[in-house]
Short mmCIF file of C-alpha atoms in Angstrom, two decimals:
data_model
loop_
_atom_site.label_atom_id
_atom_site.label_comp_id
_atom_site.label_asym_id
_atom_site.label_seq_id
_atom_site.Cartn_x
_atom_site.Cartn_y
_atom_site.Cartn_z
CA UNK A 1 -15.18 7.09 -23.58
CA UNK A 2 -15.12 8.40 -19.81
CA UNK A 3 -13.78 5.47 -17.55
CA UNK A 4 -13.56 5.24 -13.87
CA UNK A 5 -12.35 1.78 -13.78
CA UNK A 6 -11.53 -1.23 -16.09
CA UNK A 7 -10.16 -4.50 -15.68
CA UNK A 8 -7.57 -6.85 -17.48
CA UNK A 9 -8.07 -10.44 -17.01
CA UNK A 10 -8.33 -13.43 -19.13
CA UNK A 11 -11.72 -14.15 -19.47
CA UNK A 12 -11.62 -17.30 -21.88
CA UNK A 13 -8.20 -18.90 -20.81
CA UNK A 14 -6.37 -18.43 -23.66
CA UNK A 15 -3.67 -16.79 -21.56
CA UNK A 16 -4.20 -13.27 -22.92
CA UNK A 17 -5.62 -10.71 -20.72
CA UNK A 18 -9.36 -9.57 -22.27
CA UNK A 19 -10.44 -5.89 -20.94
CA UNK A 20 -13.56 -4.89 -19.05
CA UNK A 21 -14.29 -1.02 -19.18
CA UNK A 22 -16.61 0.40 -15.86
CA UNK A 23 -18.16 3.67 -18.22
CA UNK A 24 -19.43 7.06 -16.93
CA UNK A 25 -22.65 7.97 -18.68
CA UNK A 26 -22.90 5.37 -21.70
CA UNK A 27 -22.66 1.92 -22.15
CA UNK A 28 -19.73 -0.49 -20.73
CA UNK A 29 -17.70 -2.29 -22.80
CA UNK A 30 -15.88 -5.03 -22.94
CA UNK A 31 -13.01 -6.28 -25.17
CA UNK A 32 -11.48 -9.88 -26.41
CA UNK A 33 -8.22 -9.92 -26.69
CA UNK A 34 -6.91 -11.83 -29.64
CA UNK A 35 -2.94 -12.16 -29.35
CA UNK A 36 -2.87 -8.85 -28.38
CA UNK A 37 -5.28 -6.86 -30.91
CA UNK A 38 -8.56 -6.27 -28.79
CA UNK A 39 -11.86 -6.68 -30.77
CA UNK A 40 -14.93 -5.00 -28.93
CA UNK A 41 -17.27 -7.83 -28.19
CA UNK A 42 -19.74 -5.73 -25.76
CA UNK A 43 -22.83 -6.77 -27.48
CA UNK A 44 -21.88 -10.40 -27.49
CA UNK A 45 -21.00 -10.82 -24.14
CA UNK A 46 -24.19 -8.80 -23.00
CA UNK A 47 -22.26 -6.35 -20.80
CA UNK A 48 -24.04 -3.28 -22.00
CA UNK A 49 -25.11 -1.68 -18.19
CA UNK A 50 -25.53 2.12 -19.05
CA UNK A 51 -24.92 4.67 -16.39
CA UNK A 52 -22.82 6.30 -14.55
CA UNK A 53 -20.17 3.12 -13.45
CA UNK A 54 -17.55 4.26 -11.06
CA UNK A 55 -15.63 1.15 -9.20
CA UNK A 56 -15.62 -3.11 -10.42
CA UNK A 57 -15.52 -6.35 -8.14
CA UNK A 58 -14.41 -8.82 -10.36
CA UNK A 59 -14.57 -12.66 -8.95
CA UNK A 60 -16.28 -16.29 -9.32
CA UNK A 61 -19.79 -15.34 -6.92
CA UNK A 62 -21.30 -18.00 -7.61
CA UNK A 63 -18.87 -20.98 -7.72
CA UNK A 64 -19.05 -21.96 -11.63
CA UNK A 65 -15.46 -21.82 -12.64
CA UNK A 66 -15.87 -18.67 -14.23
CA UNK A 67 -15.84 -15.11 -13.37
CA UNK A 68 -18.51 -12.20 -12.68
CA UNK A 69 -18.73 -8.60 -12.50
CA UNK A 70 -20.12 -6.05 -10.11
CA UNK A 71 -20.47 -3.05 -10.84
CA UNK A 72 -21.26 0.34 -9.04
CA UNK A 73 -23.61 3.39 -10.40
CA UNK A 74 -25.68 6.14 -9.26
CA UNK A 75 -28.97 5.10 -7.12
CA UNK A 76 -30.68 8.29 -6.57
CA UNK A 77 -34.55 7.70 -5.27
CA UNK A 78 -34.79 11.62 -6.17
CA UNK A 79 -33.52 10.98 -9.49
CA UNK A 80 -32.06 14.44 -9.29
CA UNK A 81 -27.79 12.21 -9.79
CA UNK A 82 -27.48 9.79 -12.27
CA UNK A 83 -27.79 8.95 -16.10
CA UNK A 84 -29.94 5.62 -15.03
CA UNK A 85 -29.99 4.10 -11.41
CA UNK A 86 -28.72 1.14 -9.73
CA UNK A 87 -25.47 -0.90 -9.83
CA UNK A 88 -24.93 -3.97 -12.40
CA UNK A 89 -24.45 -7.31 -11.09
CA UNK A 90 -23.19 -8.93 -14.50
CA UNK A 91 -23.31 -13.04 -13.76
CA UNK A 92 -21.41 -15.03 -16.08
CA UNK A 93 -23.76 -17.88 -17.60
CA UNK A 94 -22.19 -18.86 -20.95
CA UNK A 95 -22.68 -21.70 -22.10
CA UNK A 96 -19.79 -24.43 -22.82
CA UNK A 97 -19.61 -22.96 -26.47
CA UNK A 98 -19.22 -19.23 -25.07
CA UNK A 99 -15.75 -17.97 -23.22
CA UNK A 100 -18.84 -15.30 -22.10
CA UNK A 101 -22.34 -14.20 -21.44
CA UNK A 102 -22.91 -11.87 -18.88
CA UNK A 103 -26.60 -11.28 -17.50
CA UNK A 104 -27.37 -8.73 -14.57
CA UNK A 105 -28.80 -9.84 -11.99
CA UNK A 106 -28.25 -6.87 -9.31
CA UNK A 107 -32.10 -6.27 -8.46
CA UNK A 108 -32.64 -10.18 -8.43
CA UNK A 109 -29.68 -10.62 -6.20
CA UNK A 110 -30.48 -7.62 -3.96
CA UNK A 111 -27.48 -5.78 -4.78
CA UNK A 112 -29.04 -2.76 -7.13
CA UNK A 113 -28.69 0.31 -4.39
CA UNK A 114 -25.52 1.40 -3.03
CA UNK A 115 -26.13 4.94 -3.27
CA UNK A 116 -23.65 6.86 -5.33
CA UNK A 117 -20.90 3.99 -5.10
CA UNK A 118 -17.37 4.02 -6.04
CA UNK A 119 -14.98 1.16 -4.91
CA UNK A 120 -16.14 -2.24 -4.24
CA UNK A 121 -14.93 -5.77 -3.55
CA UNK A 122 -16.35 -9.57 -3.32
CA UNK A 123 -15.40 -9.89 0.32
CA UNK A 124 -15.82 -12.87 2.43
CA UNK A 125 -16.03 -11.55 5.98
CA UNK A 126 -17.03 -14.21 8.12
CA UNK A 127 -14.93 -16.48 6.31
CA UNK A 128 -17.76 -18.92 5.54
CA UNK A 129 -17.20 -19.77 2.12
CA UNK A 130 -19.62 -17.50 1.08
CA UNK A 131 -18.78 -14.16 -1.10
CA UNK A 132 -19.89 -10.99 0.32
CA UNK A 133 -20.33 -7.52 -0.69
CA UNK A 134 -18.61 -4.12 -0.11
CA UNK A 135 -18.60 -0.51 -1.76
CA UNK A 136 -18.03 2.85 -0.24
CA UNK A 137 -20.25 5.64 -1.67
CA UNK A 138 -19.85 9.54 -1.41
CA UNK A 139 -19.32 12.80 -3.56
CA UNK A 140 -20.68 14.95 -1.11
CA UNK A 141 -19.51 18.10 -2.12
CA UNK A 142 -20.76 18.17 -5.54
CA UNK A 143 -24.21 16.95 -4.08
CA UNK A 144 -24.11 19.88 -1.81
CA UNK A 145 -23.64 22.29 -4.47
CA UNK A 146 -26.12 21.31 -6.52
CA UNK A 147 -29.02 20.38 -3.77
CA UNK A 148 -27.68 20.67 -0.32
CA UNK A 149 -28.03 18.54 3.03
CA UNK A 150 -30.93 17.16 2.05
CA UNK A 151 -30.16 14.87 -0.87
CA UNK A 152 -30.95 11.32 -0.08
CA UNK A 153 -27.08 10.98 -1.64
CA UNK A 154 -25.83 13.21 0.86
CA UNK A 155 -23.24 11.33 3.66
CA UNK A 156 -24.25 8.29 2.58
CA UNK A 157 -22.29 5.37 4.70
CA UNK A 158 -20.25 2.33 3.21
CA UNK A 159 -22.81 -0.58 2.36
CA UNK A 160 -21.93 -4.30 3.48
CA UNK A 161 -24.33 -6.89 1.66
CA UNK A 162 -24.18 -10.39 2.98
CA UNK A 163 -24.30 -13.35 1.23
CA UNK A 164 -27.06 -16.12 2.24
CA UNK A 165 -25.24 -18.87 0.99
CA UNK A 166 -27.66 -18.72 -1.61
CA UNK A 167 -26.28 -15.70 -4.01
CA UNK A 168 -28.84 -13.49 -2.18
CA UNK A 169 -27.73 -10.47 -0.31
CA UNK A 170 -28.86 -8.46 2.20
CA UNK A 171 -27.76 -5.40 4.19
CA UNK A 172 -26.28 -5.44 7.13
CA UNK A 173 -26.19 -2.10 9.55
CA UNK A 174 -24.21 -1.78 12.64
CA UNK A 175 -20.55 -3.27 11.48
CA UNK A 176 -18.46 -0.30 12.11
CA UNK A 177 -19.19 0.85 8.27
CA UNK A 178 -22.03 3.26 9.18
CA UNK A 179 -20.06 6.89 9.28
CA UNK A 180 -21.16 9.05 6.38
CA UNK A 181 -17.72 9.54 5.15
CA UNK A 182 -17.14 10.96 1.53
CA UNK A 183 -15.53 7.63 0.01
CA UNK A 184 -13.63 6.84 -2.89
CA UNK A 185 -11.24 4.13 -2.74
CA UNK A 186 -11.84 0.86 -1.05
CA UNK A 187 -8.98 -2.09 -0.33
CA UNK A 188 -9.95 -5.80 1.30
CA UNK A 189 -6.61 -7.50 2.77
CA UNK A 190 -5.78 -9.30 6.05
CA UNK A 191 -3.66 -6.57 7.25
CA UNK A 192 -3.21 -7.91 11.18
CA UNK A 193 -2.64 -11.29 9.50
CA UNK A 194 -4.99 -13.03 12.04
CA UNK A 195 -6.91 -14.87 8.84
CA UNK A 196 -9.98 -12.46 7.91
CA UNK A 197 -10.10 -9.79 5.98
CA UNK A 198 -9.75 -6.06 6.88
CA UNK A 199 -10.56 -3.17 4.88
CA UNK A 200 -8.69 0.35 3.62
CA UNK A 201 -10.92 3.01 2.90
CA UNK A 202 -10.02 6.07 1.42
CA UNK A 203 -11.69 9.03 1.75
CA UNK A 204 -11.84 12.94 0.30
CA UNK A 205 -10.53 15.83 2.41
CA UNK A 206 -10.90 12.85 5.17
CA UNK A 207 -8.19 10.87 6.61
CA UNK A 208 -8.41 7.45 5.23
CA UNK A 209 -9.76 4.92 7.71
CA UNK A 210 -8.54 1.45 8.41
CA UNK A 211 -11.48 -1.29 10.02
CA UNK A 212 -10.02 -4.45 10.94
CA UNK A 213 -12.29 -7.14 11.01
CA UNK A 214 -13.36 -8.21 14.70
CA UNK A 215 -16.41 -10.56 13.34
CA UNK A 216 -17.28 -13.87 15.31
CA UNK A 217 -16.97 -16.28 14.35
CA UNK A 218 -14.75 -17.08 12.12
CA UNK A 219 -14.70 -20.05 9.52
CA UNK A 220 -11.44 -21.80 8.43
CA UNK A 221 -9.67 -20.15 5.89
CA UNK A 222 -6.53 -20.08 3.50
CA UNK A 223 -4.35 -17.03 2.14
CA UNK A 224 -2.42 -18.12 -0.97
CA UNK A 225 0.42 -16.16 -2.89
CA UNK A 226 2.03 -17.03 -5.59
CA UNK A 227 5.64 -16.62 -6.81
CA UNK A 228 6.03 -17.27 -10.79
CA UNK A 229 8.59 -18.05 -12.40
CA UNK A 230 11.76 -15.71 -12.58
CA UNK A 231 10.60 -12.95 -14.89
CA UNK A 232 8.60 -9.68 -14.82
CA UNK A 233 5.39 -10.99 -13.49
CA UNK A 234 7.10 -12.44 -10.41
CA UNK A 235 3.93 -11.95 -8.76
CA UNK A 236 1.77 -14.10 -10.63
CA UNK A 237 -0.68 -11.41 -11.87
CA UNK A 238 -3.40 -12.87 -13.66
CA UNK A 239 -3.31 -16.50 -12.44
CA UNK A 240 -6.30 -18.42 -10.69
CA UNK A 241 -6.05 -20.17 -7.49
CA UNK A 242 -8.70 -23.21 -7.13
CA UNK A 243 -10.11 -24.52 -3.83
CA UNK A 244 -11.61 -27.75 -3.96
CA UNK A 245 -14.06 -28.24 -0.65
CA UNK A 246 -16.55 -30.85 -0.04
CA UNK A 247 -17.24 -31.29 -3.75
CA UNK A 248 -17.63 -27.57 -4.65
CA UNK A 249 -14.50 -25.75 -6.23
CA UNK A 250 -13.96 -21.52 -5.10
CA UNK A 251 -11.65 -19.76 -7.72
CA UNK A 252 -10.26 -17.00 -6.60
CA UNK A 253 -7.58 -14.59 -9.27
CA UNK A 254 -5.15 -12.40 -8.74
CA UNK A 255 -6.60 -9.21 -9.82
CA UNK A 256 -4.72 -6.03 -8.72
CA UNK A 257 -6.49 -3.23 -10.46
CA UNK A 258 -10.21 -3.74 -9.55
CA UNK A 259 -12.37 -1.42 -6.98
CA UNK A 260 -11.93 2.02 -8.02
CA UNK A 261 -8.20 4.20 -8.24
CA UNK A 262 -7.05 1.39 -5.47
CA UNK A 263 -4.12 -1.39 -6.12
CA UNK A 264 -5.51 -4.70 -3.75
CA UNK A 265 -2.36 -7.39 -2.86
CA UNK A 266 -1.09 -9.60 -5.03
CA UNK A 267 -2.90 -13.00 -2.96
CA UNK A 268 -5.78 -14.37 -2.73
CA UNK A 269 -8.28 -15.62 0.18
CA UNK A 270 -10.36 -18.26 0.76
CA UNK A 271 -13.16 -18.74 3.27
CA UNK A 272 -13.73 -22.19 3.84
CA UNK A 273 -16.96 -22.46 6.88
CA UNK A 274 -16.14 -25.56 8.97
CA UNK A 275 -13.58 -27.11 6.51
CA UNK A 276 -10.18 -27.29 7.85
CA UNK A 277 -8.65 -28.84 5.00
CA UNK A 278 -8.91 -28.54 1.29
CA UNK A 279 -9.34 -31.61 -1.19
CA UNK A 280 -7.22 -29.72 -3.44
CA UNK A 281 -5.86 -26.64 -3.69
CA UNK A 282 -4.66 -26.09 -7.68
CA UNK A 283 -2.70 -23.43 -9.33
CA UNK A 284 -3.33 -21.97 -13.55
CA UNK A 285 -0.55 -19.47 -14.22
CA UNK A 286 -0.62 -17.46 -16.88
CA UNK A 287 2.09 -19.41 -18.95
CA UNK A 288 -0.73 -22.32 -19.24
CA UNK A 289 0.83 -24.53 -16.68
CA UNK A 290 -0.78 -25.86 -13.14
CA UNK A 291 0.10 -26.60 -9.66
CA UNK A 292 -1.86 -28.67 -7.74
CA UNK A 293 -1.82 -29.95 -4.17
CA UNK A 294 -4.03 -32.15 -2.18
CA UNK A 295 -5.16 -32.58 1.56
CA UNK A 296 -4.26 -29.17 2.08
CA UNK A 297 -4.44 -28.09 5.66
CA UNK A 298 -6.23 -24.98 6.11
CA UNK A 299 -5.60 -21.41 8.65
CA UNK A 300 -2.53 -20.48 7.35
CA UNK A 301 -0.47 -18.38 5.34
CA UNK A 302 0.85 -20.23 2.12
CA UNK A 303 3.41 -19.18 -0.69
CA UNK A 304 3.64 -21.05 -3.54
CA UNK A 305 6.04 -21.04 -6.03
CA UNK A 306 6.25 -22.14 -9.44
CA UNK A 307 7.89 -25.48 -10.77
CA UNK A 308 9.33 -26.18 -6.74
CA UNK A 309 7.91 -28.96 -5.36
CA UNK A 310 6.23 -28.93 -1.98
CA UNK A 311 3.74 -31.43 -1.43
CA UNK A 312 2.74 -29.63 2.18
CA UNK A 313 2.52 -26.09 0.80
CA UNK A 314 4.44 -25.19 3.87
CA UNK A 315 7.18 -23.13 2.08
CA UNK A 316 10.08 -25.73 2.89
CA UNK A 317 10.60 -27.59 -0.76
CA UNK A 318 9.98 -31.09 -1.00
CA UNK A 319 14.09 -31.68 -1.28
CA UNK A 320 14.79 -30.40 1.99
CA UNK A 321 12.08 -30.97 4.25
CA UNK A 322 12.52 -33.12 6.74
CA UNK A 323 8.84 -33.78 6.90
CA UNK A 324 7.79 -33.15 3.39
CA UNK A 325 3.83 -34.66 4.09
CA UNK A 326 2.92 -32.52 6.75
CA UNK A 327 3.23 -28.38 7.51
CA UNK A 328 6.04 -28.01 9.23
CA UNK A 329 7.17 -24.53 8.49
CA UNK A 330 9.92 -24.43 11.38
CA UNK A 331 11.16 -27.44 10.15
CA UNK A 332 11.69 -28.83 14.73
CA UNK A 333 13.52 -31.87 15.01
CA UNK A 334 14.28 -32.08 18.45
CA UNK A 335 16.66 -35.06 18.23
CA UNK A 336 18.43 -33.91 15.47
CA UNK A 337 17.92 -36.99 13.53
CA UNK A 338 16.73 -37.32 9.28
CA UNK A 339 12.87 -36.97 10.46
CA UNK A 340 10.97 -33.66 11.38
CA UNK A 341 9.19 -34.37 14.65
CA UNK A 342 5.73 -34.10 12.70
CA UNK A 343 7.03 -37.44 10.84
CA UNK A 344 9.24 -38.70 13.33
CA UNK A 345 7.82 -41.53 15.15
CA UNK A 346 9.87 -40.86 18.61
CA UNK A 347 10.65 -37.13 17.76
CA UNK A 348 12.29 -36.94 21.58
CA UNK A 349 15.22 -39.91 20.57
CA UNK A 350 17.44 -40.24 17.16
CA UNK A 351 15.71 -42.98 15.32
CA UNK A 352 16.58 -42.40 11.70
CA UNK A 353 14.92 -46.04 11.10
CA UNK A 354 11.77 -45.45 12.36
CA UNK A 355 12.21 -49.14 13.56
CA UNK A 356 8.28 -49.80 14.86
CA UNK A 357 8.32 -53.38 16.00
CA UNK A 358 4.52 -53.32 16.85
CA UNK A 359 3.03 -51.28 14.37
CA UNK A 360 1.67 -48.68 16.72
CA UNK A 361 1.99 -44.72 16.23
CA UNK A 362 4.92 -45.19 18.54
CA UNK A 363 8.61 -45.98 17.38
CA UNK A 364 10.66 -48.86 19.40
CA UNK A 365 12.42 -46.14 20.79
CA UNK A 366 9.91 -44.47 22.32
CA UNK A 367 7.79 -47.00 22.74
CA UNK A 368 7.28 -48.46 26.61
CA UNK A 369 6.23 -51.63 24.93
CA UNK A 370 7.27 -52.65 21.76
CA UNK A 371 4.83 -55.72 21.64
CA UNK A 372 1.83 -54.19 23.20
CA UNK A 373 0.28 -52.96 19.45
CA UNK A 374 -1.00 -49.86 21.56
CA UNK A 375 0.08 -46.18 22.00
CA UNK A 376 2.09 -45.47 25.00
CA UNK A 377 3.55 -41.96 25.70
CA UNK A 378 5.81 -41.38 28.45
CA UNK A 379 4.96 -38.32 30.81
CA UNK A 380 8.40 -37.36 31.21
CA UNK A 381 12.32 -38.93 32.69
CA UNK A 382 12.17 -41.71 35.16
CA UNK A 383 11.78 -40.20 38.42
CA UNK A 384 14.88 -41.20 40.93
CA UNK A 385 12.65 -41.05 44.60
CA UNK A 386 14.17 -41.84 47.87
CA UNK A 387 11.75 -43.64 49.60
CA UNK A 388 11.27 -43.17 53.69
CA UNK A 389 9.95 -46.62 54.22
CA UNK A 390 6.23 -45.81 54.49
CA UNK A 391 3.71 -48.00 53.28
CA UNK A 392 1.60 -45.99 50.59
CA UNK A 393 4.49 -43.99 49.14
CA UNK A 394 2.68 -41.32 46.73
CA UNK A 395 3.48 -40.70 43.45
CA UNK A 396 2.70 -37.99 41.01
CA UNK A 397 2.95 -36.72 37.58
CA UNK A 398 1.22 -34.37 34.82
CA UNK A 399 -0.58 -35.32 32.41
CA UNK A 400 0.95 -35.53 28.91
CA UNK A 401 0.29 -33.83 26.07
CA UNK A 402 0.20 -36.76 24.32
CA UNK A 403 -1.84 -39.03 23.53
CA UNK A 404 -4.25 -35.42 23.85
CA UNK A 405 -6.99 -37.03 24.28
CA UNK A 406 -9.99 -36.60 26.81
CA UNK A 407 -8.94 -39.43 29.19
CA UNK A 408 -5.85 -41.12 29.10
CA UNK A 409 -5.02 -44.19 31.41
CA UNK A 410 -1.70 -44.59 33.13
CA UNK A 411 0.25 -47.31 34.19
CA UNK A 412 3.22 -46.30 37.52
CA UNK A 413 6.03 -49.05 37.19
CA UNK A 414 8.88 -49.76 39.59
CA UNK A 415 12.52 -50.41 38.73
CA UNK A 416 15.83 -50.65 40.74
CA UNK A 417 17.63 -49.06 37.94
CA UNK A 418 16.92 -46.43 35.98
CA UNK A 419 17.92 -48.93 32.63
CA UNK A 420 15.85 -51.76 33.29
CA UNK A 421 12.08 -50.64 33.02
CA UNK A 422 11.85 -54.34 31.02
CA UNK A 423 11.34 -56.16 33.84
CA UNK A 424 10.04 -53.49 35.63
CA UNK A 425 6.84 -54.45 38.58
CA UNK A 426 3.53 -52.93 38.08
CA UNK A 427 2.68 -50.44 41.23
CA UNK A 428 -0.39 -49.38 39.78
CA UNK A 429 -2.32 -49.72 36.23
CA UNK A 430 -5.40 -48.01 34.29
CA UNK A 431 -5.92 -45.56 37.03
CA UNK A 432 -7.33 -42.65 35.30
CA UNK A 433 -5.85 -40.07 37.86
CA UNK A 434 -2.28 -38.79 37.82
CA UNK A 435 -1.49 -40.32 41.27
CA UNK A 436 -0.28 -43.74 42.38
CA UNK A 437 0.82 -45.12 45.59
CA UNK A 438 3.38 -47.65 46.10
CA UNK A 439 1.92 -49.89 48.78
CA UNK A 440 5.46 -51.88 48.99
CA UNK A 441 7.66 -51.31 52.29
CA UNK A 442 11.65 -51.04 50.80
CA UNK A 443 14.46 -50.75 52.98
CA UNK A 444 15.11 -47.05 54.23
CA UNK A 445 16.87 -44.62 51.96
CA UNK A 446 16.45 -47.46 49.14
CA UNK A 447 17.16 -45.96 45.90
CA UNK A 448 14.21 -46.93 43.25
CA UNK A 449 13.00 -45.71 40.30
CA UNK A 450 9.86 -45.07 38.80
CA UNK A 451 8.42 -44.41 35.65
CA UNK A 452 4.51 -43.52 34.04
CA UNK A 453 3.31 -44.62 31.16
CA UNK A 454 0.56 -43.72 29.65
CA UNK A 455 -2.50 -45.33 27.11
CA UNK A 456 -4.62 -43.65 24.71
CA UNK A 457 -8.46 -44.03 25.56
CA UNK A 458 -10.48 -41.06 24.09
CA UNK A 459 -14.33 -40.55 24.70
CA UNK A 460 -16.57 -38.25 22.50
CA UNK A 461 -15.71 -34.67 22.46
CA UNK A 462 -18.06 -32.05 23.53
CA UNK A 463 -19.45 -29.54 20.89
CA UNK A 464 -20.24 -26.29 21.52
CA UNK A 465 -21.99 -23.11 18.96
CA UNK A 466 -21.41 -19.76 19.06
CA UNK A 467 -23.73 -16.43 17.72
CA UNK A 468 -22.79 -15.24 14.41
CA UNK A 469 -21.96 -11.77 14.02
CA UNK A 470 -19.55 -9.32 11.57
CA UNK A 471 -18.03 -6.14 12.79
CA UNK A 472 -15.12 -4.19 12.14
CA UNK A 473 -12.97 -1.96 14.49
CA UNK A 474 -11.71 1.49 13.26
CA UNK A 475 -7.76 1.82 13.82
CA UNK A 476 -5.75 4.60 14.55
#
């Protein structure tokens, strides 16, 4: 056979790696493998596209559990190039008594023409939870040879085909992928590490080109790598990552030898639209055993290795983070005390027992009132003035950043000592500016002090939309 491109994965998850094989001129084929002798199963799995097959996407498109194949050809409207025309968009639809059944769907799905194509990838690129599509296209000099300039295959461009949210693509024109450039290789990976996904191109008797993604906006998203167990697949290749969102599951595999003569990162990425956390977030490796997490906070950068607890995916294992439900990757604890601030009810004093008399978000120690049952948050030290003996003193402060909410209401107290805020007098209450005045008349050059505190009470955020757009930016 003449390959371009093949693919190892486990198809039927039973932990052996089945082979796909992109062919140049005759059928495809693809293999089971059955511990480790490979039976050709081509005809039973229905992946029997004939043409001229150069690069393979290989990932779940349409959200089923299990995974589909793109695949690109020759699309020649001269018919001059190409055994057969158009690309193969093989869609997985066995049934539950099938590990596979692949029907292509390319034409339906919009997806049949990408010229003469070589690499491709399922790329998300507005991060939207929707699967996109890429492939670069070129052999230019042959096609010059053989017809010249004006070959409707001559400096072709890259093709991006977006996703509908339906399964249905359509081309997009204008994203920074329009240079006719004689392609061959093509790599998707967040290379600026801002939380989209970039793209390596590589290109003949051309300098390769880098794009970074500069599409707005952006949906939440979630880059995942895996560390397996200590042995020689310390990367995990092979395993499948599972997103659970708002009752529909993304799988997403780390495949390292798809697209065409290109090696893509050993991770994985997920775009998740307006989610910003996960239901659950689960883990098959390719020794049969899971991982799974839940409440997953997206927009970040998680590693996760195998048989280490970490409930937070933060990095930090479960047995020495001091704040083992929530992300705290820096692992701040201001105080010094047993609690990471992101658990520690008064992260700004040492409270190892969280002693909360009132129940509030607020620990005793922190807390202006401990009977009050409300959230108080104090601004900052109590403030030693020296009054003048005016009427009307003013007082000032900035506003916390907590409670962080739209409008807080403060409370300006009055003490003689800078330890006995108890029995403190009230100089001003639920003002909703960060001014007070103290309308009493002390002696000259008194010595009082003076502390803020302030109450939680949040209106309705505003909402706002934004234009949707994808572009990329060429690199140096």
């Amino acid at each position: 056979m003449s390959s371009f491109s093949s693919i190892f994965f486990d198809f039927n998850d039973d932990l052996y790696p089945d082979l796909f094989v992109a062919i140049d001129h005759t059928s495809d084929e693809f293999f089971w493998n059955r511990a480790g002798a490979f039976v050709n199963a081509t005809a039973e799995v229905g992946a029997t596209h004939t043409g001229n097959d150069m690069g393979v996407a290989c990932s779940d498109l349409d959200d089923d559990g299990d995974l589909d194949l793109f695949v690109t050809n020759i699309t020649d409207p001269s018919h001059v190039f190409g055994t057969t025309q158009y690309n193969a968009l093989n869609i997985n639809t066995a049934s539950p008594l099938e590990a596979a059944r692949f029907s292509d769907e390319a034409a339906l799905r919009g997806v049949h023409n990408t010229y003469w194509g070589w690499g491709t990838k399922f790329v998300d690129v507005e991060n939207d939870g929707d699967l996109d599509l890429i492939a670069v296209t070129g052999f230019d000099e042959y096609v010059y040879l053989r017809v010249g300039p004006g070959s409707p295959v001559y400096r072709t461009p890259s093709v991006l085909l977006i996703n509908d949210g339906t399964g249905r693509f359509s081309r997009l024109q204008s994203a920074g992928l329009d240079d006719p450039d004689d392609s061959r290789a093509l790599i998707a990976f967040d290379y600026d590490r801002d939380g989209d996904e970039d793209l390596l191109v590589t290109n003949v008797n051309q300098p390769a080109r880098l794009l970074e993604n500069i599409g707005s906006p952006q949906g939440h998203w979630l880059q995942v790598e895996l560390r397996q167990s200590i042995g020689e697949n310390r990367n995990g290749i092979g395993a499948s990552v599972f997103a659970a969102v708002a009752g529909v599951t993304k799988r997403r595999d780390i495949i390292v030898g798809d697209s065409y003569l290109a090696g893509s990162p050993a991770e994985v990425h997920f775009g998740l639209g307006s989610a910003s956390r996960l239901d659950v977030l689960q883990v098959k490796w390719t020794d049969g055993t899971e991982s799974s997490y839940t409440n997953v906070v997206a927009d970040r950068f998680v590693r996760i290795v195998q048989g280490v607890p970490d409930a937070d995916v933060d990095g930090d294992p479960d047995g020495v983070d001091n704040c083992p439900a929530m992300v705290n990757p820096g692992q701040e604890n201001q105080d010094s005390d047993s609690r990471g601030d992101l658990c520690d009810n008064c992260p700004g004093v040492p409270n190892d027992g969280q002693i909360n008399v009132d129940g509030d978000p607020a620990g005793d120690a922190c807390d202006c009132d401990s009977t009050d049952n409300e959230v108080w948050a104090i601004p900052s030290d109590p403030v030693k003035l020296t009054l003048d003996g005016q009427v009307l003193t003013a007082l000032t402060w900035q506003r916390p950043a907590e409670p962080g909410c739209n409008s807080p209401i403060y409370d300006a107290l009055r003490s003689p000592s800078a330890s006995q805020f108890a029995s403190a007098t009230v100089v001003a209450t639920n003002i909703m500016t960060t001014s007070a005045y103290d309308a009493a008349s002390p002696a000259i050059s008194s010595c009082l002090f003076y502390i803020v505190r302030a109450k939680d009470s949040c209106g309705v955020g505003a909402s706002s939309s934004r234009e949707s757009g994808t572009s990329w930016r060429l690199l140096p």
